[in-house]
Structures are given as structure tokens and as C-alpha cells.
Amino acid sequence: MEELFDTINVRDLLSTHDLTDQTAPLTAPDLRLLISRLEFHSLQIKSKVQSYIASHHQDFASLFSLCNDAVSRTDEISTDLSDILGLISYRPIDKEVKEIIDEVSAKMKEARVKKELLELVRAIVEIGERLKGVKEALRDGRLRFAAEELRELKKDLRVGDENASEPLVYGLLREEWLDCFEEIQELLVKFVESAVRFEKESNRVLVKYQLTVDGLDGIELRTVLEAMEVVGILDYGLAKVADLKIKYVISPAVSYGSPITFVEELNPGPEKMSEAILRMVPSVDDKIENVDGKTIYSGIIQVVKFIHKRICLQNGSWVRCFGRLTWPRISELIISNFLSKVVPEDASKLADFQKIINHTSEFEAALKEMMFISASDNKDARLSNFAENVEVHFASRKKTEILAKARNLLLQCDFAVPQEYTGKDPICKNDGMSVDSSEHVVDLLFMSERCVVTKAASQLMKLVHQILQDICLSSTRVAFEFYHAARDAILLYEAIVPVKLERQLEGINQVAVLMHNDCLYLSQEILGFAFEALDGADGFQNTHQIQQFESAKFSIEQVVFILEKVHIIWEPLLLPSTYNRSMCTVLESVFSRITRDILLLDDMAAEETLQLQRLIHLMLENLSSLLESLAAVNQKGKTEGDFARPLDDLIPSLCKFRKLAGMFFHYCQNSFLKLHGKAENFSVVVSHYQRYNIEDFIKAIFADSTLRKECLWRIENVPL
């Protein structure tokens, strides 16, 4: 049949004339020929189709029969479907189906619950059998097995993670587990106590490796320690051994001045070693001293080696556990019985302590190697930390001693005027006062007077001076602590004396006069300390250099800090007039010293003048509140009718100090260069700044030149 469906090419049906011209029209003869040939071709196709059908008649008959069967079955399905729909419309079968499904679900759920209950019962029975097996294992001496079973049962029973909704039987099983745990714990502790014994009478430690407890023979020490580690009671099991080790072995070993030698002995058994003994033998020479700690450290290392090898059997985790139990107390014993007692009492001997620091570091390194202490946790390096900070400990101890001594001085002083000064003679005299060697008479540093003070004040200041001498010989950290000790010793006067003399100070008597003299004396001494601070400014030289400027700035800040402290101490303690006069005296000394140092400078750079001006303004700004309080006290004295002089008269150098800042300002503005040609202007400058100050200032800021000589000549010839 394929040839019937081939494509018919019309041009093939035409005549054989030239057909190359695709656009040439067909003639009538051509069309008649084409129709004739198409009809002939159609007849051929029909003939072929009829012959094909005839030859395949059986196949076509089967196909038509199959189609007929399909139609018949479709009719039957349609009929059956109609019947079903009819049944459904008369009986609710979906309800019955739902009931059947619900019943099946309930049965399946019930079966699942019964299965879970059965599994739970099976698990409970299994746990009960395992707990029973633990008890049997303990009776048979299978300690490692019993410990491992308890560890696994703890997870299964979720001990420590109880839930209120759990079955009651779980609580009963946990109680039974706890009974087993307590039983094995008690048994293991008995084994450890039997293994390690401390015989005080014979001064020895005995370690047994084949143990017998409660009828259980031949239990090895290693097995006991393994069982304790598995069940999680290694700390508890070794705690008593650690306590006895500290009491009978370590404590005697670190007793200062009584070294002990340790001797190890081994008793081999028929198959394995049965016993190990550590004997403690007191030194024959009682005069041996643990000056550098080497004897103490070597003894403790012997003990730790014995623990490491003979008790913990070279197991790192067991040794570390023993170290955690004992090291805090061992280190505390070494510090309290040795290191704290060899802290130098003199600052000059601190260098000799380096040998002890080295031995201490070596000792801790040996302990770390045996894993007795942690190699990574800095908290375990307690001895090294203490030894390396010995300067702080030394200073702290000295500070405590200083303050205790100062406190005793102030508490024991009776504040009674010496008999030789109780007559008509005044308690405070001028330079005409005869020289007296009594410690009650002192010279005032910045006043041409001597006065009678209490013995406490005199001795307190001697103590402070001694501290300051020690500061000069000490390191930075020690000096810092000593500074606080000196400061606090003086502050103790303020804290103790007013309270002690509260009743006597209510009236004006000789005690009040003595206290006033004490405050005046202490103020003069404190002022001396301030010059210690000013000396750090190095005469205010080269302040155009950053380091020198910062040093001078720090010195001024220190002076301001000291003056503020003096102000805080004096103002509530002294009478307003006394406070005002004393404070002005101190300020006058400070301002005059700084002004003199600056005017003594020579050949200042331009940048140096700017920095000096900054320093002057910094000090005036920082002291502004103090100066304002003094001015207020002074004004109050005027209004109340008391005699009071202006603040500039009480502190003459303050005016000069301010004018000095002004001179620097005028120099920066080139005022002197602008005024050098006019004598009348020079007259104004000189009268404002004082002639000698101007001359020193000109010499300091201008190089030696014709201009400087002319300026100096004009200043000298300005009429005053």
C-alpha cells in the first residue's frame, strides 16, 4: 500500500516537451492529456485497494469483531455503575465504611500501646537484671565490670535528669541504682584506705598492691583506681588519702628550719611487687636551713614522685586528680611557712631573692612534667607568681608595718606640753629661740621660726623621711607602695587626732595650740615633698622638646595634686584665719620657686616660650578653685571685722607669676620689638613687670646682639 501514498508529480503526467520554463502556461491539449492520465491513475489506485482488502479480509474481520466486543463491555459497565449508584442512594454505605476504619484504627493503636508496654516491661526487667548483676559482680570482686555497668545504667535511667511524667517504676529503679552506687563507693573507699596507710609511729607511708576487703581477696590497686575513675568517684576516693598526705608528709616537709629526708623502699612479691614504702627521716643536722628553698622543694618532689609512680601508677589523669586535691594546700603551706618568711626586710636585699625565684620555677616545672599541676593553667603557678611579685609583697608588708607604727605613735601620744615649756614662755618662738635638742622643738622649713610640737608629730615625720629615703633606693613598684605608705601615715593624723582630742579641742588650751603647731609643722614638711615634685621639672629647661615638656607638665600636676590634698586636710581642721595664712604661705613658696626657675633660664627658643606660657596657664587654671576659696575666706574675714590683707599681699609671687605669663604673651606678639624705639612705652612695661624681671627676661629670650643691648640700656634708663 505504500505506493498508493506516494506523491504524484503532475509534470510527470504531461508530454515530454521541454518543461524547463517554470512559468510557461499549459495548453488545452496538455490539460486534456493531464485529465486523462489522472483518471487512469485513479483507476489503478482503486484496483490496488480492492485487491489489498480482499487479501486481508480475515484481519479486517477480527478488528471489527474486537471493536464490537469493546462496545458490548462498555454497555455492561454502564449498567453495573447504574446499579451501584442505585444502591448508594438507598443505603448509606460510607457510614459503615467509616465505622469499620475507626474500629481498625483503634485496634491498631491498642496493639501499638500493648507492644510499647511490652517493650517497657522487657526494658525494666532487663535493667533489674543488670542491677542484680552489678550486686553479684561486687560480691565476686569484678569491680571494673560493676563500675562500667553502673555508668551505663546511669545513662539509661537518666539519673539526675528526672521527669515527673515518667512511670513510678523508674523512680524505684533509680533508688536501687543509688543503693548499688553507694555500695560500690563504700567498697572502693575501703580498698583505697587498705591500700595506702600512714603509720605515724614509724614515720612511713605504706602502699599495698594486693588488697583484701570484706572477704574479697587478690584485688589489685590498679583495678580499684580504674573502677573509681569509671564510676566517677576518683576525687572522692582519693580525698582522704590526699588529706592524710598533707597532714603527715607534706606539712612536716615544708616546716621552716626542719628539713626531712625521704627514702623509698620496695618489697617484691612472688610474681608482682607487693608493697612500696616511703620513709621520712629527720635530718641529723638540725642547723640546716632552707635559705633558698632547695631542700624543701627537693623533698616535696620526692613525695610527688612517690605519688606519681607508686600510688597513681604513672596514670596521668589519676596524678592530675591527686594534684587538684593537694596542690592548693601544698602551695599555701609553702607560701606561709617558707616564701613569706624569706621576703627581704630590706630593699637592698631584694636582688638576693632571685635564687629562690629560680628554684621555685624549677620546682613547678618538675611538677608540670609529672602532670601533678597543669602546664597551661596559670592559676597552678601560684608559687612562681608569689615569688616573682615579692617586691609587691615586701612593699605591702612594709606598708602595713609603717602604718601600724604611725598609728601607735598617734594613739600613745598624750599631747601634753613638756614641763620646760609650760611657764610663761610662748610655745612658738622666732629665730632668737635658744637651740634645744629636744624632739619636741622643730624647725619650720619655710619660716624663720621654731615651734614646740608633740612627740607624735616629730616621730611621725621622722618615719616619713625614712620612707622617702627608702623610696630613693627602691624599684618603681616598691617606691609606689612606699609613697602610699608615707601619704597614708600623714593622713592618719587627720583620722586619729581630732577624734582622740575631741573634748580638749572644744576649748582653747595648750593642747589646741600644740595641734596647731603640729599642723603647721606637717604643712612645712609636706611643702618640702612638693619640691621633690618640682625637681622633676628639671628647672623647666628645654620645654620645646616633647619629653621635657611632658615631664614639666607632670611635675606641675603633681604639685597641684599635693596642694589640693593639703587644702582638703587643713580647711575643715584649722581656724579660717590660720588656714588662710598657712595655705598662702605654701602657695607663695611654690609660685616663687617656679618663677625663679623660669627667670633663670637662658637663651630660650621661640617654641620654648610658647610651651612655658602653656605651663603657666595650666597651673593657674588648675589652682583657680583653690585661689577662689582663699579669696572667699579672706573676704569673709573682712566682713566679720577681722584683719585680713589682700590675697596679692599674702601671695606676692602670685602677681609675679601672672605677669610672667603676660611677658611671654607680649614677646609672642613682638611687643618688645615694637616698643624698643619709644622710651615712654618702655616706662609702662618696666613699671608693670619690675625692672630686674624684664632684664632677666630680655636676656633669656633674645640672643646677644646690638638690639638686646639697646633694649637693656633703655630699660636701665627708664625712670622708676
XYZ file of C-alpha atoms in Angstrom:
720
model
C 0.000 0.000 0.000
C 2.978 2.295 0.246
C 2.962 3.106 -3.456
C -0.623 4.382 -3.143
C 0.566 7.153 -0.884
C 3.499 8.267 -2.977
C 3.403 11.893 -4.116
C 2.037 12.349 -7.682
C 4.170 14.753 -9.725
C 1.793 16.453 -12.208
C 4.631 17.306 -14.598
C 5.339 13.594 -14.995
C 1.826 13.205 -16.476
C 2.415 15.782 -19.166
C 4.003 15.306 -22.536
C 7.696 15.078 -22.924
C 8.225 18.564 -24.386
C 10.638 20.989 -22.751
C 9.485 21.803 -19.211
C 12.457 23.888 -18.161
C 10.373 27.019 -18.260
C 8.518 27.024 -14.989
C 6.346 29.997 -15.996
C 5.133 28.712 -19.364
C 1.285 28.299 -19.444
C -0.388 24.897 -20.192
C -2.264 24.463 -23.432
C -5.679 22.885 -23.858
C -4.213 19.653 -25.216
C -1.940 19.484 -22.223
C -4.862 19.841 -19.839
C -6.918 17.136 -21.626
C -3.925 14.845 -21.515
C -3.465 15.566 -17.819
C -7.137 14.792 -17.011
C -6.970 11.544 -18.964
C -3.855 10.399 -17.226
C -5.250 11.315 -13.760
C -8.344 9.240 -14.370
C -6.187 6.330 -15.423
C -4.059 6.667 -12.341
C -7.168 6.808 -10.103
C -8.452 3.563 -11.555
C -5.150 1.912 -10.786
C -5.354 3.043 -7.129
C -8.891 1.690 -6.697
C -7.850 -1.602 -8.167
C -4.951 -1.913 -5.799
C -7.108 -1.025 -2.750
C -9.712 -3.678 -3.644
C -7.068 -6.336 -4.102
C -5.425 -5.341 -0.687
C -8.730 -5.588 1.168
C -9.510 -8.895 -0.451
C -6.132 -10.269 0.523
C -6.529 -9.084 4.185
C -10.170 -9.879 4.717
C -9.562 -12.020 7.800
C -7.585 -9.291 9.525
C -10.257 -6.685 8.980
C -12.945 -9.118 10.246
C -11.002 -9.672 13.516
C -10.608 -5.931 14.004
C -14.309 -5.267 13.549
C -15.154 -8.116 15.979
C -12.841 -6.642 18.635
C -14.491 -3.267 18.323
C -17.896 -4.848 18.735
C -16.761 -6.615 21.960
C -15.457 -3.316 23.397
C -18.785 -1.622 22.794
C -20.622 -4.505 24.482
C -18.391 -4.345 27.589
C -18.871 -0.617 27.840
C -22.591 -1.147 27.973
C -22.175 -3.719 30.759
C -20.001 -1.335 32.857
C -22.554 1.396 32.415
C -25.263 -0.949 33.656
C -23.195 -2.028 36.706
C -22.413 1.598 37.580
C -26.087 2.469 37.425
C -26.838 -0.413 39.811
C -24.179 0.781 42.311
C -25.479 4.319 42.258
C -28.897 2.963 42.961
C -27.665 1.001 45.973
C -25.842 4.006 47.380
C -28.865 6.199 47.055
C -30.930 3.765 49.160
C -28.241 2.576 51.805
C -25.503 4.930 53.449
C -22.523 2.610 52.943
C -19.980 5.398 53.595
C -21.041 5.447 57.253
C -20.409 1.755 57.587
C -17.051 2.141 55.901
C -16.089 4.937 58.355
C -17.087 2.794 61.324
C -15.013 -0.072 60.040
C -11.998 2.223 59.507
C -12.320 3.699 63.048
C -12.524 0.244 64.566
C -9.438 -0.879 62.671
C -7.528 2.263 63.839
C -8.475 1.678 67.479
C -7.372 -1.945 67.282
C -4.055 -0.926 65.735
C -3.482 1.772 68.426
C -4.291 -0.725 71.160
C -1.880 -3.194 69.664
C 0.819 -0.489 69.430
C 0.331 0.526 73.093
C 0.495 -3.098 74.196
C 3.664 -3.502 72.166
C 5.226 -0.424 73.806
C 4.188 -1.623 77.252
C 5.664 -4.978 76.468
C 8.943 -3.327 75.411
C 8.893 -1.182 78.585
C 8.347 -4.231 80.757
C 11.112 -6.006 78.903
C 13.439 -2.984 79.452
C 12.503 -2.777 83.155
C 13.152 -6.438 83.599
C 16.467 -6.074 81.772
C 17.520 -3.109 83.963
C 16.506 -5.046 87.063
C 18.582 -7.995 85.924
C 21.545 -5.705 85.208
C 21.291 -4.119 88.670
C 21.178 -7.582 90.127
C 24.236 -8.441 88.055
C 26.051 -5.387 89.480
C 25.469 -6.600 93.014
C 26.651 -10.064 92.109
C 29.734 -8.610 90.438
C 30.559 -6.672 93.609
C 30.265 -9.850 95.665
C 32.511 -11.687 93.197
C 35.128 -8.931 93.110
C 34.501 -7.941 89.469
C 34.846 -4.250 90.289
C 35.604 -2.971 86.784
C 32.550 -4.735 85.319
C 30.307 -3.437 88.113
C 31.580 0.121 87.611
C 31.016 0.043 83.848
C 27.502 -1.364 84.295
C 26.628 1.370 86.793
C 27.908 4.014 84.366
C 25.738 2.655 81.542
C 22.693 2.224 83.803
C 23.072 5.840 84.905
C 22.555 6.909 81.295
C 19.639 4.521 80.755
C 17.844 5.626 83.932
C 18.688 9.306 83.307
C 19.888 9.742 86.873
C 19.941 13.452 87.672
C 17.522 14.235 84.827
C 14.263 13.043 86.363
C 10.880 13.791 84.758
C 7.662 13.979 86.774
C 5.651 12.324 83.981
C 7.778 9.188 83.994
C 6.404 5.876 85.322
C 6.753 5.269 89.034
C 8.865 2.220 88.401
C 11.681 4.421 87.077
C 11.916 6.110 90.455
C 12.174 2.727 92.137
C 14.884 1.645 89.727
C 16.839 4.867 90.392
C 16.677 4.208 94.123
C 18.027 0.736 93.522
C 20.774 2.228 91.334
C 21.698 4.657 94.120
C 21.914 1.746 96.543
C 24.314 -0.024 94.209
C 26.303 3.203 93.722
C 26.679 3.759 97.459
C 27.647 0.129 97.919
C 30.407 0.222 95.310
C 31.572 3.647 96.530
C 31.887 2.395 100.094
C 33.685 -0.733 98.951
C 36.162 1.130 96.747
C 36.961 3.629 99.501
C 37.694 0.730 101.847
C 40.077 -0.706 99.276
C 41.893 2.650 98.940
C 42.183 3.014 102.708
C 43.552 -0.505 102.858
C 45.998 0.211 100.017
C 47.544 3.440 101.373
C 48.346 3.632 105.067
C 50.113 6.325 107.064
C 51.994 4.921 110.051
C 52.675 7.906 112.262
C 54.687 5.982 114.824
C 57.203 4.669 112.307
C 57.097 7.810 110.090
C 56.350 5.951 106.889
C 53.776 5.616 104.128
C 52.887 2.046 103.165
C 51.293 1.220 99.778
C 49.917 -2.305 99.146
C 49.064 -3.593 95.682
C 47.240 -6.865 96.545
C 44.212 -5.947 98.632
C 41.714 -7.834 100.805
C 38.467 -6.236 101.984
C 35.192 -7.840 103.159
C 36.259 -11.313 102.075
C 37.393 -10.200 98.617
C 40.989 -11.364 98.087
C 43.577 -10.522 95.492
C 42.069 -7.254 94.275
C 44.744 -5.088 92.643
C 45.129 -1.396 93.409
C 45.068 -0.570 89.694
C 41.667 -2.278 89.363
C 40.306 -0.229 92.262
C 41.517 3.049 90.748
C 40.135 2.120 87.328
C 36.736 1.304 88.851
C 36.678 4.624 90.726
C 37.501 6.521 87.547
C 34.791 4.697 85.574
C 32.094 5.285 88.165
C 33.199 8.933 88.596
C 34.319 8.939 92.255
C 38.088 9.274 91.817
C 38.141 12.639 93.628
C 36.012 11.258 96.459
C 38.035 8.066 96.746
C 41.408 9.843 96.902
C 40.270 12.750 99.105
C 41.088 11.073 102.412
C 44.448 9.859 101.131
C 45.220 13.414 99.979
C 44.270 14.852 103.378
C 46.485 12.387 105.234
C 49.305 13.012 102.778
C 49.148 16.725 103.533
C 48.961 16.159 107.290
C 51.662 13.532 107.804
C 54.036 14.043 104.881
C 53.824 17.443 103.158
C 53.304 19.586 106.243
C 56.427 18.286 108.036
C 58.396 18.614 104.798
C 57.707 22.339 104.432
C 58.183 23.209 108.091
C 60.657 26.037 108.016
C 64.037 25.114 109.527
C 63.436 21.358 109.947
C 64.323 19.513 106.709
C 63.285 15.858 106.220
C 64.847 13.204 104.004
C 62.593 10.734 102.186
C 63.721 7.160 101.496
C 61.779 4.833 99.180
C 61.732 1.038 99.728
C 60.186 -1.743 97.601
C 59.065 -5.213 98.727
C 58.748 -7.508 95.686
C 56.236 -10.370 95.854
C 56.459 -13.838 94.270
C 55.045 -12.572 90.960
C 54.466 -8.828 91.292
C 55.606 -6.085 93.628
C 53.530 -6.308 96.795
C 54.459 -3.180 98.766
C 56.105 0.245 98.413
C 57.270 2.251 101.419
C 58.207 5.922 101.786
C 60.140 6.600 104.976
C 60.505 10.089 106.469
C 63.921 10.504 108.106
C 64.540 13.761 110.029
C 67.827 15.451 109.208
C 70.696 14.710 111.595
C 71.937 18.285 111.362
C 69.234 20.474 112.935
C 71.125 23.607 111.906
C 70.396 23.123 108.196
C 68.262 25.988 106.983
C 66.151 26.181 103.857
C 67.552 29.551 102.913
C 66.925 29.173 99.178
C 64.135 26.574 99.363
C 66.117 23.891 97.536
C 65.842 21.404 100.404
C 62.094 21.878 100.775
C 61.452 21.649 97.050
C 63.602 18.522 96.582
C 61.764 16.801 99.459
C 58.342 17.579 98.022
C 59.454 16.397 94.577
C 60.431 13.060 96.143
C 56.970 12.803 97.679
C 55.242 13.686 94.390
C 57.385 11.141 92.513
C 56.267 8.504 95.016
C 52.636 9.515 94.473
C 53.109 9.544 90.703
C 54.775 6.137 90.463
C 53.608 4.120 93.478
C 50.091 5.366 94.228
C 48.795 6.682 90.877
C 50.802 4.092 88.936
C 52.025 6.686 86.383
C 48.497 7.305 85.111
C 48.296 10.962 84.029
C 44.608 11.505 84.852
C 44.993 9.935 88.305
C 48.074 12.060 89.067
C 46.260 15.194 87.893
C 43.303 14.329 90.142
C 45.618 13.904 93.131
C 47.287 17.211 92.274
C 43.948 19.056 92.168
C 43.162 17.701 95.645
C 46.502 18.637 97.212
C 48.229 21.430 95.290
C 46.187 24.394 96.621
C 47.037 23.402 100.196
C 50.635 22.466 99.383
C 51.264 25.827 97.722
C 49.625 27.649 100.623
C 51.844 25.777 103.110
C 54.969 26.652 101.120
C 53.976 30.305 100.912
C 53.045 30.656 104.578
C 55.892 28.538 106.005
C 58.695 29.463 103.644
C 58.275 32.106 100.937
C 56.536 34.704 103.092
C 59.207 34.282 105.775
C 62.133 34.836 103.441
C 60.750 38.011 101.872
C 63.588 40.532 102.333
C 63.120 43.076 105.077
C 65.493 45.493 103.395
C 65.012 46.833 99.881
C 68.722 46.321 99.163
C 68.359 42.541 99.621
C 65.669 42.055 97.002
C 68.281 41.033 94.432
C 69.336 38.068 96.603
C 65.819 36.694 96.354
C 66.389 35.814 92.680
C 67.902 32.451 93.634
C 64.679 31.496 95.418
C 62.675 32.581 92.355
C 64.794 30.295 90.151
C 64.400 27.287 92.469
C 60.655 27.912 92.660
C 60.316 27.960 88.861
C 62.330 24.733 88.561
C 60.159 23.109 91.241
C 56.918 23.921 89.421
C 58.420 22.797 86.104
C 59.155 19.375 87.638
C 55.571 19.128 88.915
C 54.222 20.021 85.462
C 56.381 17.337 83.878
C 54.800 14.737 86.180
C 51.345 16.251 85.399
C 50.835 16.966 89.096
C 49.869 20.532 88.178
C 48.541 21.920 84.909
C 51.039 23.129 82.350
C 48.535 25.529 80.770
C 46.541 26.898 83.716
C 48.369 29.903 85.154
C 46.423 29.508 88.419
C 48.581 26.480 89.273
C 51.753 28.607 89.068
C 50.972 30.046 92.486
C 54.489 29.834 93.882
C 56.118 31.455 90.855
C 53.553 34.230 90.866
C 54.187 34.876 94.557
C 57.960 34.742 94.210
C 58.054 36.970 91.136
C 55.832 39.509 92.901
C 57.993 39.505 96.013
C 58.646 43.221 95.570
C 54.947 43.871 95.982
C 54.736 41.545 98.984
C 57.764 43.222 100.528
C 56.308 46.664 99.983
C 52.892 45.584 101.223
C 54.347 44.158 104.409
C 56.477 47.240 104.979
C 53.481 49.463 104.335
C 51.481 47.558 106.945
C 54.340 47.885 109.439
C 54.702 51.601 108.721
C 51.022 52.345 109.179
C 50.896 50.239 112.347
C 53.861 52.146 113.750
C 52.352 55.501 112.778
C 49.032 54.548 114.347
C 50.708 53.502 117.597
C 52.636 56.782 117.713
C 49.446 58.802 117.416
C 47.436 56.663 119.825
C 50.115 56.576 122.525
C 50.885 60.290 122.446
C 49.343 62.112 125.445
C 49.529 65.589 123.786
C 50.908 67.071 126.981
C 53.135 70.139 126.772
C 56.632 69.336 128.084
C 57.306 70.717 131.565
C 60.066 73.038 130.375
C 57.556 74.827 128.074
C 54.635 75.213 130.465
C 55.673 78.532 132.022
C 55.279 81.997 130.683
C 57.449 81.278 127.665
C 55.486 81.011 124.448
C 55.181 77.657 122.763
C 56.200 79.080 119.399
C 59.286 81.346 119.117
C 61.279 83.097 116.416
C 64.903 82.699 115.433
C 66.033 84.090 118.752
C 64.895 80.905 120.468
C 67.755 79.015 122.067
C 68.792 75.800 120.391
C 67.157 72.814 122.087
C 67.942 69.209 121.355
C 64.523 68.059 122.474
C 62.482 66.277 119.780
C 59.553 68.484 120.814
C 61.203 71.521 119.194
C 61.342 71.556 115.408
C 62.446 73.972 112.702
C 59.958 75.100 110.097
C 61.312 74.655 106.593
C 59.916 77.811 105.006
C 59.571 80.069 108.007
C 62.268 81.549 110.198
C 60.694 80.077 113.309
C 60.902 77.090 115.577
C 57.954 75.699 117.468
C 57.045 73.070 120.015
C 55.124 70.107 118.607
C 54.005 66.811 120.008
C 56.336 63.863 120.148
C 53.943 62.026 117.843
C 54.211 64.649 115.084
C 58.008 64.729 115.323
C 58.379 60.963 115.224
C 55.743 60.660 112.501
C 57.720 62.981 110.256
C 60.954 61.099 111.012
C 59.172 57.944 109.934
C 58.012 59.604 106.715
C 61.536 60.859 105.962
C 62.869 57.336 106.416
C 60.256 56.089 103.957
C 61.344 58.699 101.421
C 64.954 57.595 101.777
C 63.873 54.004 101.087
C 61.972 55.197 98.005
C 65.211 56.516 96.517
C 66.751 53.020 96.824
C 63.736 51.047 95.617
C 62.302 49.895 92.329
C 59.304 51.584 90.745
C 56.712 49.182 92.175
C 58.165 49.304 95.688
C 58.521 53.090 95.547
C 54.874 53.414 94.543
C 53.759 51.390 97.583
C 56.100 53.357 99.862
C 54.674 56.603 98.528
C 51.184 55.471 99.517
C 52.521 54.420 102.922
C 54.021 57.877 103.517
C 50.844 59.598 102.369
C 48.590 57.381 104.482
C 50.822 57.798 107.539
C 50.297 61.568 107.401
C 46.583 61.145 106.751
C 46.367 59.055 109.933
C 46.981 62.265 111.887
C 43.807 63.718 110.442
C 41.886 60.494 111.081
C 43.031 59.822 114.660
C 43.978 63.026 116.457
C 40.741 65.077 116.032
C 38.715 62.126 117.295
C 41.085 61.430 120.173
C 41.188 65.092 121.284
C 37.550 65.906 120.569
C 36.777 67.127 124.095
C 40.037 69.046 124.583
C 39.603 70.887 121.289
C 36.227 72.280 122.339
C 38.063 74.947 124.326
C 41.218 76.936 123.651
C 44.021 75.392 125.638
C 47.583 74.255 125.228
C 46.520 71.050 123.504
C 44.828 73.078 120.767
C 47.997 75.159 120.414
C 50.085 72.011 120.129
C 47.778 70.655 117.483
C 48.032 73.916 115.575
C 51.818 73.698 115.738
C 51.640 70.082 114.556
C 49.597 71.120 111.522
C 51.975 73.974 110.773
C 54.963 71.667 111.067
C 53.369 68.982 108.923
C 52.427 71.616 106.341
C 56.020 72.768 106.041
C 57.203 69.198 105.618
C 54.508 68.472 103.027
C 55.632 71.572 101.170
C 59.097 70.031 101.065
C 57.577 66.971 99.443
C 56.063 69.260 96.822
C 59.580 70.486 95.911
C 60.502 66.962 95.439
C 57.761 67.020 92.753
C 59.032 70.346 91.288
C 62.538 68.935 90.972
C 61.132 66.581 88.356
C 60.576 69.604 86.089
C 64.383 69.976 85.825
C 64.203 73.763 86.127
C 61.709 73.949 83.202
C 64.552 73.716 80.707
C 64.098 72.730 77.036
C 60.321 72.573 77.253
C 60.181 72.857 73.458
C 61.177 69.185 73.465
C 58.173 66.885 73.895
C 59.722 64.704 76.613
C 60.870 67.679 78.687
C 57.503 69.401 78.286
C 55.605 66.291 79.436
C 57.947 65.929 82.417
C 57.398 69.561 83.435
C 53.655 69.215 82.926
C 53.581 66.078 85.090
C 55.539 67.872 87.843
C 53.072 70.764 87.873
C 50.145 68.343 88.007
C 51.790 66.574 90.963
C 52.269 69.895 92.784
C 48.637 70.821 92.158
C 47.545 67.395 93.434
C 49.577 67.827 96.643
C 48.213 71.351 97.218
C 44.653 70.101 96.774
C 45.308 67.335 99.321
C 46.683 69.889 101.785
C 43.611 72.031 101.198
C 41.278 69.081 101.859
C 43.087 68.206 105.100
C 43.531 71.712 106.507
C 40.315 73.525 105.692
C 37.991 71.505 107.971
C 40.649 71.203 110.687
C 42.089 74.724 111.146
C 40.552 78.060 112.002
C 39.785 80.122 108.867
C 42.451 82.703 109.619
C 45.061 80.048 110.372
C 44.109 78.049 107.302
C 44.237 81.159 105.108
C 47.652 82.233 106.365
C 49.176 78.739 106.204
C 47.807 77.983 102.749
C 49.046 81.304 101.383
C 52.494 80.588 102.817
C 52.637 77.280 100.983
C 51.392 78.818 97.720
C 53.872 81.665 97.987
C 56.739 79.191 98.250
C 55.503 77.252 95.220
C 54.924 80.274 92.961
C 58.231 81.896 93.918
C 60.126 78.679 93.199
C 58.579 78.232 89.747
C 59.017 81.927 88.846
C 62.660 81.892 89.915
C 63.376 78.714 87.909
C 61.838 80.158 84.748
C 63.626 83.518 85.046
C 66.957 81.724 85.455
C 66.578 80.147 82.029
C 68.961 81.365 79.335
C 68.682 81.592 75.559
C 65.105 80.302 75.166
C 63.824 79.189 71.778
C 60.631 80.700 70.379
C 58.760 77.396 70.748
C 60.061 77.169 74.328
C 58.365 80.444 75.284
C 55.045 79.160 73.941
C 55.322 75.955 75.971
C 56.245 77.847 79.158
C 53.235 80.097 78.650
C 51.069 76.947 78.363
C 52.504 75.525 81.588
C 51.853 78.754 83.491
C 48.262 78.929 82.280
C 47.806 75.223 83.109
C 48.857 75.751 86.710
C 46.754 78.884 87.157
C 43.737 77.099 85.690
C 44.151 74.016 87.885
C 44.551 76.142 91.020
C 41.719 78.529 90.197
C 39.214 76.830 92.549
C 41.742 76.825 95.397
C 42.586 80.518 94.884
C 38.892 81.396 94.727
C 38.254 79.585 98.036
C 41.131 81.508 99.631
C 39.748 84.784 98.300
C 36.320 83.891 99.695
C 37.795 83.111 103.130
C 39.744 86.365 103.006
C 36.634 88.389 102.062
C 34.629 86.741 104.820
C 37.283 87.777 107.329
C 36.950 91.398 106.195
C 33.173 91.425 106.556
C 33.355 89.953 110.048
C 35.720 92.676 111.177
C 38.833 90.514 111.336
C 42.077 91.874 109.984
C 42.710 90.497 106.520
C 45.166 91.560 103.851
C 44.542 91.323 100.081
C 45.353 87.985 98.509
C 48.104 89.549 96.350
C 49.813 90.748 99.543
C 49.567 87.308 101.140
C 50.960 85.642 97.981
C 53.288 88.233 96.393
C 54.725 85.731 93.906
C 51.256 85.059 92.509
C 51.198 88.517 90.949
C 54.690 87.994 89.513
C 53.636 84.591 88.210
C 50.706 86.088 86.347
C 52.839 88.926 84.991
C 55.355 86.353 83.778
C 52.647 84.837 81.620
C 51.905 88.338 80.337
C 55.544 88.898 79.399
C 55.554 85.702 77.382
C 52.378 86.886 75.674
C 53.914 90.264 74.788
C 57.009 88.519 73.490
C 54.899 86.311 71.271
C 53.171 89.437 69.947
C 56.596 91.100 69.326
C 55.648 93.864 71.769
C 59.210 94.456 72.940
C 60.479 94.833 69.415
C 57.728 97.314 68.650
C 58.333 99.327 71.823
C 62.106 99.466 71.733
C 62.056 102.816 69.966
C 59.828 104.662 72.426
C 61.118 105.399 75.928
C 57.683 106.267 77.266
C 56.364 102.867 76.250
C 59.323 101.189 77.969
C 58.401 103.081 81.095
C 54.974 101.453 81.025
C 56.438 97.980 80.525
C 59.063 98.287 83.235
C 56.636 99.675 85.777
C 54.260 96.818 85.016
C 56.791 93.943 85.168
C 59.590 95.174 87.501
C 62.971 96.117 86.074
C 65.046 93.118 87.157
C 62.444 90.716 85.832
C 62.425 92.472 82.462
C 66.223 92.369 82.260
C 66.360 88.638 83.000
C 63.531 88.037 80.575
C 65.230 90.010 77.754
C 68.481 88.092 78.296
C 66.617 84.783 78.183
C 64.564 85.305 75.020
C 66.911 87.454 72.867
C 70.317 86.417 71.643
C 73.305 88.617 72.445
C 73.013 91.372 69.836
C 73.005 95.130 69.360
C 69.221 95.148 69.662
C 69.346 93.325 73.039
C 71.991 95.729 74.364
C 69.913 98.719 73.241
C 66.798 97.293 74.927
C 68.700 96.663 78.179
C 70.182 100.201 78.052
C 66.722 101.723 77.599
C 65.323 99.667 80.482
C 68.127 100.776 82.774
C 67.487 104.448 81.893
C 63.713 104.347 82.328
C 62.846 106.422 85.411
C 61.007 104.470 88.150
